[in-house]
PDB file of C-alpha atoms in Angstrom:
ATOM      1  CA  UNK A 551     -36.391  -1.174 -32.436  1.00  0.00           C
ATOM      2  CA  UNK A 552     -36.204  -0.823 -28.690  1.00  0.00           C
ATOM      3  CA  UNK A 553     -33.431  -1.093 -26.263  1.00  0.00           C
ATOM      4  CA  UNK A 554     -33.459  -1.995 -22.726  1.00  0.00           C
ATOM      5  CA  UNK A 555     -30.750  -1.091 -20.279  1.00  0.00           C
ATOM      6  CA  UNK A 556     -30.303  -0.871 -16.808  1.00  0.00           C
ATOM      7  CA  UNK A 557     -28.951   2.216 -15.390  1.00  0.00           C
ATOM      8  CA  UNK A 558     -28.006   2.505 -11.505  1.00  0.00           C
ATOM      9  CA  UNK A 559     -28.152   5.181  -9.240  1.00  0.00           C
ATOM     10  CA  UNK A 560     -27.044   6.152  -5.922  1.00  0.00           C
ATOM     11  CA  UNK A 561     -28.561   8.269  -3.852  1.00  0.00           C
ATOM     12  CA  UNK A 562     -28.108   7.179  -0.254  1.00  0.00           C
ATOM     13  CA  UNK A 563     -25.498   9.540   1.813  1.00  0.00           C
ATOM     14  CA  UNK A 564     -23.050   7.466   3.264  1.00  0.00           C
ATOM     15  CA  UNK A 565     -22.979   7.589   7.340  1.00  0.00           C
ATOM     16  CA  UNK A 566     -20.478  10.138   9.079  1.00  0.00           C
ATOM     17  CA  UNK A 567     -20.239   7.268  11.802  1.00  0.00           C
ATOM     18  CA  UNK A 568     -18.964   4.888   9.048  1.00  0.00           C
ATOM     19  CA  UNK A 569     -16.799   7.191   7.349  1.00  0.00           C
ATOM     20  CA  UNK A 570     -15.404   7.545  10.819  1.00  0.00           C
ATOM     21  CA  UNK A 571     -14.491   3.666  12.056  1.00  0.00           C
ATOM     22  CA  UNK A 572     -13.321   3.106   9.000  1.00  0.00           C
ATOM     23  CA  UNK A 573     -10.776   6.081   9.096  1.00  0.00           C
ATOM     24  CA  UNK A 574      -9.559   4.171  12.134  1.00  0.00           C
ATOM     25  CA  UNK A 575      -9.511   1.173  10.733  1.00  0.00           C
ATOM     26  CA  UNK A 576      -7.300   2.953   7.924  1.00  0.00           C
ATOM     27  CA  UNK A 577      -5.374   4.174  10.314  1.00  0.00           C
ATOM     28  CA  UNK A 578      -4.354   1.628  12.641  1.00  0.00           C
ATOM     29  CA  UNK A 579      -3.798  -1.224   9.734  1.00  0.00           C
ATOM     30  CA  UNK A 580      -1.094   1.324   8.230  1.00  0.00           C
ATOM     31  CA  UNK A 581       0.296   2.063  11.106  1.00  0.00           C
ATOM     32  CA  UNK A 582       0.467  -1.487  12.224  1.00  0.00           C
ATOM     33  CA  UNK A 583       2.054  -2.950   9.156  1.00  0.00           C
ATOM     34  CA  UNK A 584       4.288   0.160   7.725  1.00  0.00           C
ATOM     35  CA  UNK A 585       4.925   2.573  10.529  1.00  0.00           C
ATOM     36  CA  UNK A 586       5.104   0.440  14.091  1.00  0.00           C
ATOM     37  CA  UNK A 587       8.762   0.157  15.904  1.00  0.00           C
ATOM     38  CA  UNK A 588       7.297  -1.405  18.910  1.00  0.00           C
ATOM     39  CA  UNK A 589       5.039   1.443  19.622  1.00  0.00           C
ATOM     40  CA  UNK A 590       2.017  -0.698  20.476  1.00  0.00           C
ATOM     41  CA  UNK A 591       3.831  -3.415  22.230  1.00  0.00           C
ATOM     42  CA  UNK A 592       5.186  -0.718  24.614  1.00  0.00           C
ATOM     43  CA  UNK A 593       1.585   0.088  26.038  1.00  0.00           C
ATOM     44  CA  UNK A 594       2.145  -3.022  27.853  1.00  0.00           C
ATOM     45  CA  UNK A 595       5.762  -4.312  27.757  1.00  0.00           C
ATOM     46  CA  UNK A 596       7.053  -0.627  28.184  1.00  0.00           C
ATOM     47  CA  UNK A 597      10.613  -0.247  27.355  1.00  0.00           C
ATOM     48  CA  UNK A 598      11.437  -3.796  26.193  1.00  0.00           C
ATOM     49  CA  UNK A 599       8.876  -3.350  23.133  1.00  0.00           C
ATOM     50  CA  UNK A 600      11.290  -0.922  20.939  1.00  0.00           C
ATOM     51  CA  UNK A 601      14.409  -3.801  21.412  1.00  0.00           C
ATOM     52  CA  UNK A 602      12.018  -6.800  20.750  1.00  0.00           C
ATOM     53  CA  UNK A 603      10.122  -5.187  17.455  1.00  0.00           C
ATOM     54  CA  UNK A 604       7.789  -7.946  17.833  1.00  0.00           C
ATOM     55  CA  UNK A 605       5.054  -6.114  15.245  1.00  0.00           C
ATOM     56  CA  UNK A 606       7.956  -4.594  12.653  1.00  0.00           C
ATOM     57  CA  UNK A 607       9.611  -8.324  12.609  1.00  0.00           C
ATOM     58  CA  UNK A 608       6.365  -9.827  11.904  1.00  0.00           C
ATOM     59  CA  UNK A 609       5.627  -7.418   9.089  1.00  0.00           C
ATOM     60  CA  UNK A 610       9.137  -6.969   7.844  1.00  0.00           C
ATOM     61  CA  UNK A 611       8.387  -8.801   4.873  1.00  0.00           C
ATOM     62  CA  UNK A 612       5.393  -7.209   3.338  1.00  0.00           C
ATOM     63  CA  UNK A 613       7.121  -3.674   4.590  1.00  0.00           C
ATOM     64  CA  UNK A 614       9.754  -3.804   2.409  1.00  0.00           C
ATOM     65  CA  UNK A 615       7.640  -5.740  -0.719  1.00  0.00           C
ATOM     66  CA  UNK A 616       5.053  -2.985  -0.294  1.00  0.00           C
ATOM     67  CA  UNK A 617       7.935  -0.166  -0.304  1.00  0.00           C
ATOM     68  CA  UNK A 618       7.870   1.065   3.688  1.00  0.00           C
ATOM     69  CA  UNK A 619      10.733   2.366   5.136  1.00  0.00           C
ATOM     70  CA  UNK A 620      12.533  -0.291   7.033  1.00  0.00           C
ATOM     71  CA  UNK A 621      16.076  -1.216   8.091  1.00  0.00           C
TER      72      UNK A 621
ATOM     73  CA  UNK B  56     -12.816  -4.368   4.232  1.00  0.00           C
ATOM     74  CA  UNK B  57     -13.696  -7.902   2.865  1.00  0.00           C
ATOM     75  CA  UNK B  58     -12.305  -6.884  -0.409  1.00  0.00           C
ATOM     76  CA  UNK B  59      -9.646  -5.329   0.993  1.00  0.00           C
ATOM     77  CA  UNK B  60      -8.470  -8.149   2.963  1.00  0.00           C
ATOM     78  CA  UNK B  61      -8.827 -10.766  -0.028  1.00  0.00           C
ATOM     79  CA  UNK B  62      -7.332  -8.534  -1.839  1.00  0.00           C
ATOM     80  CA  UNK B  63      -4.373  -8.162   0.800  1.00  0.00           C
ATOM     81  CA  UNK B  64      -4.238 -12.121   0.431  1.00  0.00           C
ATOM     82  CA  UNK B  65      -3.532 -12.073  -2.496  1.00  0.00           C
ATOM     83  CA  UNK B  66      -1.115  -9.770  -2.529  1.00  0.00           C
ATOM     84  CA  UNK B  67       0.884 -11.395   0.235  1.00  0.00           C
ATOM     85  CA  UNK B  68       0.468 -14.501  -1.936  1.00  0.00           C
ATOM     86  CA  UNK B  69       2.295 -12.592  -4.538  1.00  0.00           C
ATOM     87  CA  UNK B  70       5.077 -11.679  -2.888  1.00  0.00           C
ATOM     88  CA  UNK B  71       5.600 -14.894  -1.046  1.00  0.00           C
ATOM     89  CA  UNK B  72       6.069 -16.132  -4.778  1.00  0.00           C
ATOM     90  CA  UNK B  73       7.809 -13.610  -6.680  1.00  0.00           C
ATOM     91  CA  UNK B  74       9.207 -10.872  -4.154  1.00  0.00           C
ATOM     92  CA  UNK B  75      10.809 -13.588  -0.992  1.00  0.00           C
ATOM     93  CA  UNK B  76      13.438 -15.003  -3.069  1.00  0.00           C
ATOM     94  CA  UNK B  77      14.954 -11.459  -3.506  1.00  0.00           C
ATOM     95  CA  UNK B  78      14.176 -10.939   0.055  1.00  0.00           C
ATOM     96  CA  UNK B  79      15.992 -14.008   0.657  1.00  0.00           C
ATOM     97  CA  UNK B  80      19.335 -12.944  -1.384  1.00  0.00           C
ATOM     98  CA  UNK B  81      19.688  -9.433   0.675  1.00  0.00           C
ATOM     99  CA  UNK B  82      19.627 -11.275   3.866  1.00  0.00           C
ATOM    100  CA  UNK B  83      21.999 -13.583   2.720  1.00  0.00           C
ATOM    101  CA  UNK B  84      24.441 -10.950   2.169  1.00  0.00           C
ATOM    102  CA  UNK B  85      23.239  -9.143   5.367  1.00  0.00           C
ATOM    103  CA  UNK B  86      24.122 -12.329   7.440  1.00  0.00           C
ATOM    104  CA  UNK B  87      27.388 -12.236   5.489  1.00  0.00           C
ATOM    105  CA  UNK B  88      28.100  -8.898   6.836  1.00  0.00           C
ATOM    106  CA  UNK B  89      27.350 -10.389  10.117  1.00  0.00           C
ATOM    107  CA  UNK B  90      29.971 -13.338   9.841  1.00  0.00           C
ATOM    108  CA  UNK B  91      32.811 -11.139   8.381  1.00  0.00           C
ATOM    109  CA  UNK B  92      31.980  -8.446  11.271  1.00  0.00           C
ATOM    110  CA  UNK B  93      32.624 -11.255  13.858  1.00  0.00           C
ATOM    111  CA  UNK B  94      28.432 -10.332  15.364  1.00  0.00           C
ATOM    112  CA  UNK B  95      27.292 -13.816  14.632  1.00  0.00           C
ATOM    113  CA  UNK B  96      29.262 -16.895  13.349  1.00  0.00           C
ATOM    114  CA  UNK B  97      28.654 -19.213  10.755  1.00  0.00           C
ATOM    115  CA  UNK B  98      27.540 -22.256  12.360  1.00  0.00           C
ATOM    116  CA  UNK B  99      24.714 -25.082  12.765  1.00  0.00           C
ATOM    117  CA  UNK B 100      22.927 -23.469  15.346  1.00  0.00           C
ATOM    118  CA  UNK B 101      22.673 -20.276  13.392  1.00  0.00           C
ATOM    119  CA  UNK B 102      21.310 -21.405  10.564  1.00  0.00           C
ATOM    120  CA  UNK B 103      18.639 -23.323  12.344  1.00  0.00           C
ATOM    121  CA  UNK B 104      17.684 -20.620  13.898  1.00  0.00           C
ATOM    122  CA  UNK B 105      17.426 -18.138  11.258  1.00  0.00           C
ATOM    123  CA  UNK B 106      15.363 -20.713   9.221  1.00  0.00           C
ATOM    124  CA  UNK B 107      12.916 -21.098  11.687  1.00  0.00           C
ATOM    125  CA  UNK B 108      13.287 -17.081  12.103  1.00  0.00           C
ATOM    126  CA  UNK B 109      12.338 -16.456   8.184  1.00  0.00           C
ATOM    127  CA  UNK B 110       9.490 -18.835   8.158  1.00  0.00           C
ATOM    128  CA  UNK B 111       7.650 -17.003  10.571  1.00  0.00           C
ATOM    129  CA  UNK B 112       8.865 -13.858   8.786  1.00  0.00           C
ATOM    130  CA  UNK B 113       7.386 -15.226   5.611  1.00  0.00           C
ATOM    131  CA  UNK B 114       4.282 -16.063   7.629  1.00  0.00           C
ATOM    132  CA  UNK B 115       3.742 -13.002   8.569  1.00  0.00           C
ATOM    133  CA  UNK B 116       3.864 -11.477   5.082  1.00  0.00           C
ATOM    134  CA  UNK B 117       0.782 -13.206   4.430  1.00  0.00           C
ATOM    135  CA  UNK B 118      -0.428 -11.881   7.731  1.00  0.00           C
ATOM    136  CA  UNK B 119       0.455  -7.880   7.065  1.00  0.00           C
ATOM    137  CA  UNK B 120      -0.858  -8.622   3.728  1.00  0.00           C
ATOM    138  CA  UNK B 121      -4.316  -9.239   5.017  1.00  0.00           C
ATOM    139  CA  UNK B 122      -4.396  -6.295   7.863  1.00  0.00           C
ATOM    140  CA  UNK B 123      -2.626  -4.054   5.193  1.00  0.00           C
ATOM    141  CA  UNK B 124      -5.334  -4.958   2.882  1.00  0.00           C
ATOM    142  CA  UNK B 125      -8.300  -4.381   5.140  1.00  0.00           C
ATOM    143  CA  UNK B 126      -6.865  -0.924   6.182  1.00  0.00           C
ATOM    144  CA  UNK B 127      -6.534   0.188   2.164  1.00  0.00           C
ATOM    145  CA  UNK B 128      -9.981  -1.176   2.005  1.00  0.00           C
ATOM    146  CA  UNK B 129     -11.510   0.276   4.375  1.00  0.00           C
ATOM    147  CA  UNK B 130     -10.009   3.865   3.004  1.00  0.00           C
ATOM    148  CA  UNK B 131     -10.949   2.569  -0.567  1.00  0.00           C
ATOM    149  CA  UNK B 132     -14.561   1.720   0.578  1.00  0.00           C
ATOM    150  CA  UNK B 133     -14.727   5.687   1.680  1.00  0.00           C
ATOM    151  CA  UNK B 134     -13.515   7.190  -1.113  1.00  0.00           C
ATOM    152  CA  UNK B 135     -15.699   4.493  -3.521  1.00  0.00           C
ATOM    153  CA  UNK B 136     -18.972   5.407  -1.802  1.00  0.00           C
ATOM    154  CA  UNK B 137     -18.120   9.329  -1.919  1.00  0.00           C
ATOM    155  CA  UNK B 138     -16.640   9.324  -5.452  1.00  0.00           C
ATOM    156  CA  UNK B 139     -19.361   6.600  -7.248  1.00  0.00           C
ATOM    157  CA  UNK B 140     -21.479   8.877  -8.922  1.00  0.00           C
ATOM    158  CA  UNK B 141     -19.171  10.665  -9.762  1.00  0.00           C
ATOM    159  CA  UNK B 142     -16.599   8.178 -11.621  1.00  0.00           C
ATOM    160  CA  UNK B 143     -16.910   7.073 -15.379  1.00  0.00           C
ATOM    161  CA  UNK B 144     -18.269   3.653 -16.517  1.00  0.00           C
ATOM    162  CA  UNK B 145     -21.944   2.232 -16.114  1.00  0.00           C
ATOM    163  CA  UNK B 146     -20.962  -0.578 -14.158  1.00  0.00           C
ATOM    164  CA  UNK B 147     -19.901  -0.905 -10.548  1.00  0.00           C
ATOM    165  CA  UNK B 148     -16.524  -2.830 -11.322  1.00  0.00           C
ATOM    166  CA  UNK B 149     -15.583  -0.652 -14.003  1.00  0.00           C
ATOM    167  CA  UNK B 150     -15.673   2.193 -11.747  1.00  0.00           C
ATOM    168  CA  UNK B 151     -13.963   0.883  -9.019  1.00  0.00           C
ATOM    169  CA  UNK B 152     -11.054  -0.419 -11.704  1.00  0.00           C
ATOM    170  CA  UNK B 153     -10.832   3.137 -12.511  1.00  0.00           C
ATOM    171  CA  UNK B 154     -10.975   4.508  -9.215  1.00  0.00           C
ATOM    172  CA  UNK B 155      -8.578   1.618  -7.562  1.00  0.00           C
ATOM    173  CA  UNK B 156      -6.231   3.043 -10.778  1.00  0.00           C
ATOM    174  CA  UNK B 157      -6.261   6.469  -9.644  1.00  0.00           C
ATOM    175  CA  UNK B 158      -5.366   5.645  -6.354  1.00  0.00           C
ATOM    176  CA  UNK B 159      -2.501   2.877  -7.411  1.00  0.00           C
ATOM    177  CA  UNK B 160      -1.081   5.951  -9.408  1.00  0.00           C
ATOM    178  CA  UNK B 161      -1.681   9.139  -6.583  1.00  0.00           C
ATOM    179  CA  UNK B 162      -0.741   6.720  -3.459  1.00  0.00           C
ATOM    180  CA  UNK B 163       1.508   4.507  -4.885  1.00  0.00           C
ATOM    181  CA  UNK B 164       3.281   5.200  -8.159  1.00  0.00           C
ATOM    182  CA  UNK B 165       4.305   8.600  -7.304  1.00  0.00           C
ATOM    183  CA  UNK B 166       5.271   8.206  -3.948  1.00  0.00           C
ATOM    184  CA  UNK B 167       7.306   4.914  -5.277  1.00  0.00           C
ATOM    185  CA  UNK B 168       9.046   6.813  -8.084  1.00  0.00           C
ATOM    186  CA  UNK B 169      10.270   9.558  -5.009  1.00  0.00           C
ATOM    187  CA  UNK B 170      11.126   6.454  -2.466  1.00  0.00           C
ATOM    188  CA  UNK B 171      11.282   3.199  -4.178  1.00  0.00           C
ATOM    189  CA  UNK B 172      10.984   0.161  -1.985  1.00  0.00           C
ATOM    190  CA  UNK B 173      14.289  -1.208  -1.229  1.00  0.00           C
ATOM    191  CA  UNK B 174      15.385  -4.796  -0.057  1.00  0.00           C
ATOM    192  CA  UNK B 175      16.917  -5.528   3.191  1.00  0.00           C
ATOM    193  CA  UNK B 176      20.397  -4.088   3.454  1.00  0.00           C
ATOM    194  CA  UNK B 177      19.472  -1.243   2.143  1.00  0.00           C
ATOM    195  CA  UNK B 178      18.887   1.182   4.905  1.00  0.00           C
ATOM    196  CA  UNK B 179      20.098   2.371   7.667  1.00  0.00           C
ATOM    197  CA  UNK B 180      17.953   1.818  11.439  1.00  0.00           C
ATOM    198  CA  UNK B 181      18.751   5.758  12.599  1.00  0.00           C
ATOM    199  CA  UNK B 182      17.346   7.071   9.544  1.00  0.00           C
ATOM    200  CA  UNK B 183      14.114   4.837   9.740  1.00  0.00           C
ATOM    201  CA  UNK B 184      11.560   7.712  11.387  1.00  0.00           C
ATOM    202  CA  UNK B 185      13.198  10.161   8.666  1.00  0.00           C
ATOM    203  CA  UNK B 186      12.483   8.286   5.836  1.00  0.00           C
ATOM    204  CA  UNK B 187       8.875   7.276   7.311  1.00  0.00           C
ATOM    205  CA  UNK B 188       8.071  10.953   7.778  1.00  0.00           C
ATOM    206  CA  UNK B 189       9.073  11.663   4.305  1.00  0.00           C
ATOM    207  CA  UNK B 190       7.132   8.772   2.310  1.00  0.00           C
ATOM    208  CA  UNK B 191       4.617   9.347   4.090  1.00  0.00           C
ATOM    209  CA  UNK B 192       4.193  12.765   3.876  1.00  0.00           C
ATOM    210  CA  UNK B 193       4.291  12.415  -0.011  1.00  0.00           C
ATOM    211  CA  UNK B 194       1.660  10.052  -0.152  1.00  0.00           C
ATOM    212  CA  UNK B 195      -0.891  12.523   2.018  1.00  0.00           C
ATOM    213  CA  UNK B 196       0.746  15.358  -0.388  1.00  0.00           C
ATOM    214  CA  UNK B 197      -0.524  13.597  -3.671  1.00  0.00           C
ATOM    215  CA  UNK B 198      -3.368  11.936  -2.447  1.00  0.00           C
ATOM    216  CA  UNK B 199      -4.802  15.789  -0.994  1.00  0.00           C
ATOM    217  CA  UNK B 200      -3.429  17.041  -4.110  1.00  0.00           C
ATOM    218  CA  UNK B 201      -5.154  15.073  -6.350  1.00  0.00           C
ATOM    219  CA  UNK B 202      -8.451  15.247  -4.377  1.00  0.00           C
ATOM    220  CA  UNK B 203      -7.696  19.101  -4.853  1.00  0.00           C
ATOM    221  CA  UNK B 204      -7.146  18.821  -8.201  1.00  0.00           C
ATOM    222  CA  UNK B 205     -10.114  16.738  -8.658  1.00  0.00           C
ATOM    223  CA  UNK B 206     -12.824  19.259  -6.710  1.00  0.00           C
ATOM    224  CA  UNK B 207     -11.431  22.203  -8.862  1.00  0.00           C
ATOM    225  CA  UNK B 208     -12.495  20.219 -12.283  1.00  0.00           C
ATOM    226  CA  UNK B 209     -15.668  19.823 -11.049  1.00  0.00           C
ATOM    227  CA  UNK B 210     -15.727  23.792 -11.689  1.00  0.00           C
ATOM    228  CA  UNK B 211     -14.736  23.660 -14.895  1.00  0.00           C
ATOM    229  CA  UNK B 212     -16.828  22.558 -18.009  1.00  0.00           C
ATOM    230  CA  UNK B 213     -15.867  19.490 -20.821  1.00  0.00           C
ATOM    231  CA  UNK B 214     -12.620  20.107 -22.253  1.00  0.00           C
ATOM    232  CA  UNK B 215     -11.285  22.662 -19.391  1.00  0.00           C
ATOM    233  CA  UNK B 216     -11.363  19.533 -16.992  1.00  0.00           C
ATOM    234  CA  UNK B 217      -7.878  18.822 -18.570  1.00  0.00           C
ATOM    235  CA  UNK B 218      -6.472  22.060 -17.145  1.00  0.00           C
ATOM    236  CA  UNK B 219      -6.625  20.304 -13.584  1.00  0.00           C
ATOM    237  CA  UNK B 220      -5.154  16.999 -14.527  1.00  0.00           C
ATOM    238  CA  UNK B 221      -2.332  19.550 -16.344  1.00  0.00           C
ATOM    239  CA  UNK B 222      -2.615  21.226 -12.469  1.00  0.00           C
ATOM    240  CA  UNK B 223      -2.365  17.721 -10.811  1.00  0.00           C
ATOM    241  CA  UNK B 224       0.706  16.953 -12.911  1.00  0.00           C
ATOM    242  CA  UNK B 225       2.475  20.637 -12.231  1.00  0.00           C
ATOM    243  CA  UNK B 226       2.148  20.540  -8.619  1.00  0.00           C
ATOM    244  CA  UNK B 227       3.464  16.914  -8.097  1.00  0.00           C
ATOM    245  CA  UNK B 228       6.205  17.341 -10.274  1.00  0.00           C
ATOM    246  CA  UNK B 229       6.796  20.346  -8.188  1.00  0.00           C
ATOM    247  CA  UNK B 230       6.749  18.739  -5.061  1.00  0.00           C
ATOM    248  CA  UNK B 231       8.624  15.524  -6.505  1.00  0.00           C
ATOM    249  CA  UNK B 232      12.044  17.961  -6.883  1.00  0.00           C
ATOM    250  CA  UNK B 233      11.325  19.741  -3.372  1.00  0.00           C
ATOM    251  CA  UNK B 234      10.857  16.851  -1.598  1.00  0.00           C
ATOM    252  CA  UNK B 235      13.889  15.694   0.165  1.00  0.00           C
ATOM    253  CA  UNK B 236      15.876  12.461  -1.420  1.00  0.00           C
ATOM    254  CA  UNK B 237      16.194   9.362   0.537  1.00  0.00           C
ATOM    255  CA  UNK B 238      19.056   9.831   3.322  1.00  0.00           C
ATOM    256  CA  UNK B 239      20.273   6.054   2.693  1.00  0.00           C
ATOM    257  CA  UNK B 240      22.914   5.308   0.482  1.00  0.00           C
ATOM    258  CA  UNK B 241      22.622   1.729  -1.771  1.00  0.00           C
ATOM    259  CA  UNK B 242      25.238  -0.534  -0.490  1.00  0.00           C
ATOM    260  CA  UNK B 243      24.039  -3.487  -1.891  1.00  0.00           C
ATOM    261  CA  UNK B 244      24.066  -4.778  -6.112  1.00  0.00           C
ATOM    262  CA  UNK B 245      21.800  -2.601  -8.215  1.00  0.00           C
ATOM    263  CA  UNK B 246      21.021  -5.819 -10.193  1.00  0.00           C
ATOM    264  CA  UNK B 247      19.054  -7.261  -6.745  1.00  0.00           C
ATOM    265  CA  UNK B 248      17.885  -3.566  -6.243  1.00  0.00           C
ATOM    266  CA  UNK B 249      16.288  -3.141  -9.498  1.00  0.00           C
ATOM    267  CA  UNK B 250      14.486  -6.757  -9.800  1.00  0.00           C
ATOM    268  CA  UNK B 251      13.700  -6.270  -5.879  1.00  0.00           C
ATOM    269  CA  UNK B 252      11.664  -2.681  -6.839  1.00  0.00           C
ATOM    270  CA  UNK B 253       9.719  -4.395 -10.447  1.00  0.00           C
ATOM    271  CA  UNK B 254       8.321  -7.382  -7.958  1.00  0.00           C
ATOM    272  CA  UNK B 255       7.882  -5.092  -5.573  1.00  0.00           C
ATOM    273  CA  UNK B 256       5.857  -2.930  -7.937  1.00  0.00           C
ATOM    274  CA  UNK B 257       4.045  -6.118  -9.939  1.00  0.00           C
ATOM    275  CA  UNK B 258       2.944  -7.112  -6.192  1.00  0.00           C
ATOM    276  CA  UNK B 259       1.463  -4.033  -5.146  1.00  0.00           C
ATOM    277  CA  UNK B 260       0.008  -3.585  -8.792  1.00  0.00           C
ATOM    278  CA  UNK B 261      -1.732  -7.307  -7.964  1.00  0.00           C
ATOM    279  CA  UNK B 262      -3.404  -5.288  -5.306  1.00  0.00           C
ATOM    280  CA  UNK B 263      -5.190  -2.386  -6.128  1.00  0.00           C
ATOM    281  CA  UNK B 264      -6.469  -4.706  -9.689  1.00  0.00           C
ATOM    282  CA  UNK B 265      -7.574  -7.504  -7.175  1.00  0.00           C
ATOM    283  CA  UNK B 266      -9.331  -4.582  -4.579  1.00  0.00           C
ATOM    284  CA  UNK B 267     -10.499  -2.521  -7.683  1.00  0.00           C
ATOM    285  CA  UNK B 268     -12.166  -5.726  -9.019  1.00  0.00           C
ATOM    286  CA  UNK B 269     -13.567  -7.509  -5.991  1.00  0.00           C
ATOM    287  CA  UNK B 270     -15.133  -4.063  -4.916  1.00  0.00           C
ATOM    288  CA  UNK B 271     -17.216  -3.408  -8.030  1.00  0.00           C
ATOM    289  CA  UNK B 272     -17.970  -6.996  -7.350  1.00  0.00           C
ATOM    290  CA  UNK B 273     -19.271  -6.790  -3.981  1.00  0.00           C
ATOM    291  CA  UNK B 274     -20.694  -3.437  -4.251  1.00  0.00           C
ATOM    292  CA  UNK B 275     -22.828  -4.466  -7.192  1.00  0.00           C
ATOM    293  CA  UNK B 276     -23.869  -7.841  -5.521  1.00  0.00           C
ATOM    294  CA  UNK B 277     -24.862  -6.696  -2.055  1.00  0.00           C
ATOM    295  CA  UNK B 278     -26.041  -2.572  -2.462  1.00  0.00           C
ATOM    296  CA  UNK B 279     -29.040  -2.218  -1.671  1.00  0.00           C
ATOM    297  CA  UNK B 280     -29.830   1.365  -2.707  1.00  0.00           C
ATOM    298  CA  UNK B 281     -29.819   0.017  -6.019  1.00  0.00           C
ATOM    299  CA  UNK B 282     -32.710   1.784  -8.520  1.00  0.00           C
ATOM    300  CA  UNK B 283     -33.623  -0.223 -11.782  1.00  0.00           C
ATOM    301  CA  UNK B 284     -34.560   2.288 -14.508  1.00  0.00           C
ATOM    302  CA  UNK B 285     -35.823   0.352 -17.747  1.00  0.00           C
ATOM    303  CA  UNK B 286     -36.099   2.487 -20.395  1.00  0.00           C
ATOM    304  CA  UNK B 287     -37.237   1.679 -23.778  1.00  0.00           C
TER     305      UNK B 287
END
């Protein structure tokens, strides 16, 4: 009796360059939805951005349902 | 990231169902605080505006849950292409179940059982960049550890791999008692609390299955460094 079965290999290195964007992309999404208290905001609005906490407002919800730190 | 991000929709799907109404019910009593404080008053205008205010909250949950998502995926999509070979199962989705349970239980879990999420009224603004520094810093701990943990089995033969997962569970149980306790006190009802932190858990749970399964998906459908080996 034979059997037939497909096995699957990888051998392909994955890219340094990828490995790298998507470290940023990491990054910034955390930092953007858990960790921002107008940080970003402030590049441009200066000051203003850390009253107004346009970004943690707009992600207060899913901060604390996903456990973040918030107020 | 497209798995990610699906992924992240559903999860702020989730919440918008089960976790909002207990969002909802702290902010109620927050806005009581407010009225008996004499800060805001109790009128018409208020409520109109804090309706309006919520719905593009609860907008935005949907939102973070995508760009949350698509950040987790993107680190998930890493660790998946380094880790493939190297993760039980024979077929793409299985491994990526396993691997997206690792990481639900090193990255989340843990972290969660140090700092559980709490709902709105729970936590004070000064002690915000404190308490960030510290959940954070246990996630990186247990995530590094595990990663660790995990290189040092692949040293060992068979049975002795269980002396790192003994390792794992040592050193994070270690670090669990050193790290320090959340600064906050709980001034709101521990019955909202407690039902607040199991949706809170179910949602994030709805995540890493919905990432660990679309990924297997789309990594089996789409790779292209695929080898077919027949073998009789």
């Amino acid at each position: 009796m034979s059997h037939s079965k497909i096995e699957t290999s990888n051998n392909f290195k994955t890219p340094i360059f990828a490995i790298l964007v998507l470290g940023i992309i990491f990054a910034a999404g955390l930092f953007i939805v858990g960790f921002d208290q107008g940080h970003i905001f402030s590049l441009v609005y200066g000051e203003q951005a850390f009253t107004d906490l346009y970004i943690h407002e707009l992600t207060h919800d899913m901060r604390h349902a996903a456990g973040f730190p918030c107020h | 990231m497209i798995s990610g991000a699906l992924a992240g929709l559903i999860h702020g799907t989730v919440n918008f169902a089960i976790v909002e109404p207990y969002l909802d019910q702290a902010i109620g009593i927050e806005n009581q605080n407010l009225f008996a404080s004499g800060e805001e008053e109790d009128t018409q205008e208020f409520w109109v505006e804090y309706e309006g205010y919520r719905m593009w909250q609860k907008s935005g949950q949907i939102l973070a849950g995508v760009i949350l998502g698509t950040s987790i995926g993107a680190l998930f999509g890493i660790v998946f292409a380094l880790s493939r070979n190297s993760l039980p199962g024979n077929h793409d989705v299985k491994k990526s179940l396993v691997l997206a349970g690792v990481m639900w239980f090193t990255l989340y879990l843990i972290p969660f059982l140090k700092y559980p999420a709490n709902p709105p009224t729970v936590g004070d603004t000064e002690t915000v960049v404190l308490r960030a520094i510290l959940y954070l810093s246990f996630i990186a701990i247990s995530g590094f550890g595990a990663l660790a943990f995990y290189k040092l089995s692949k040293k060992f033969k068979n049975n002795k791999k269980l002396v790192s997962l003994i390792g794992y569970g040592v050193f994070i149980t270690a670090v669990f008692f050193a790290m320090p306790e959340n600064p906050d006190e709980i001034n709101a009802p521990m019955t909202l609390v407690n039902e607040f932190r199991l949706m809170s858990v179910l949602g994030v749970s709805s995540f890493w299955i919905s990432i660990g399964f679309l990924l297997g998906l789309f990594w089996n459908r789409f790779e292209s460094h695929k080898e077919s080996i027949p073998y009789t």
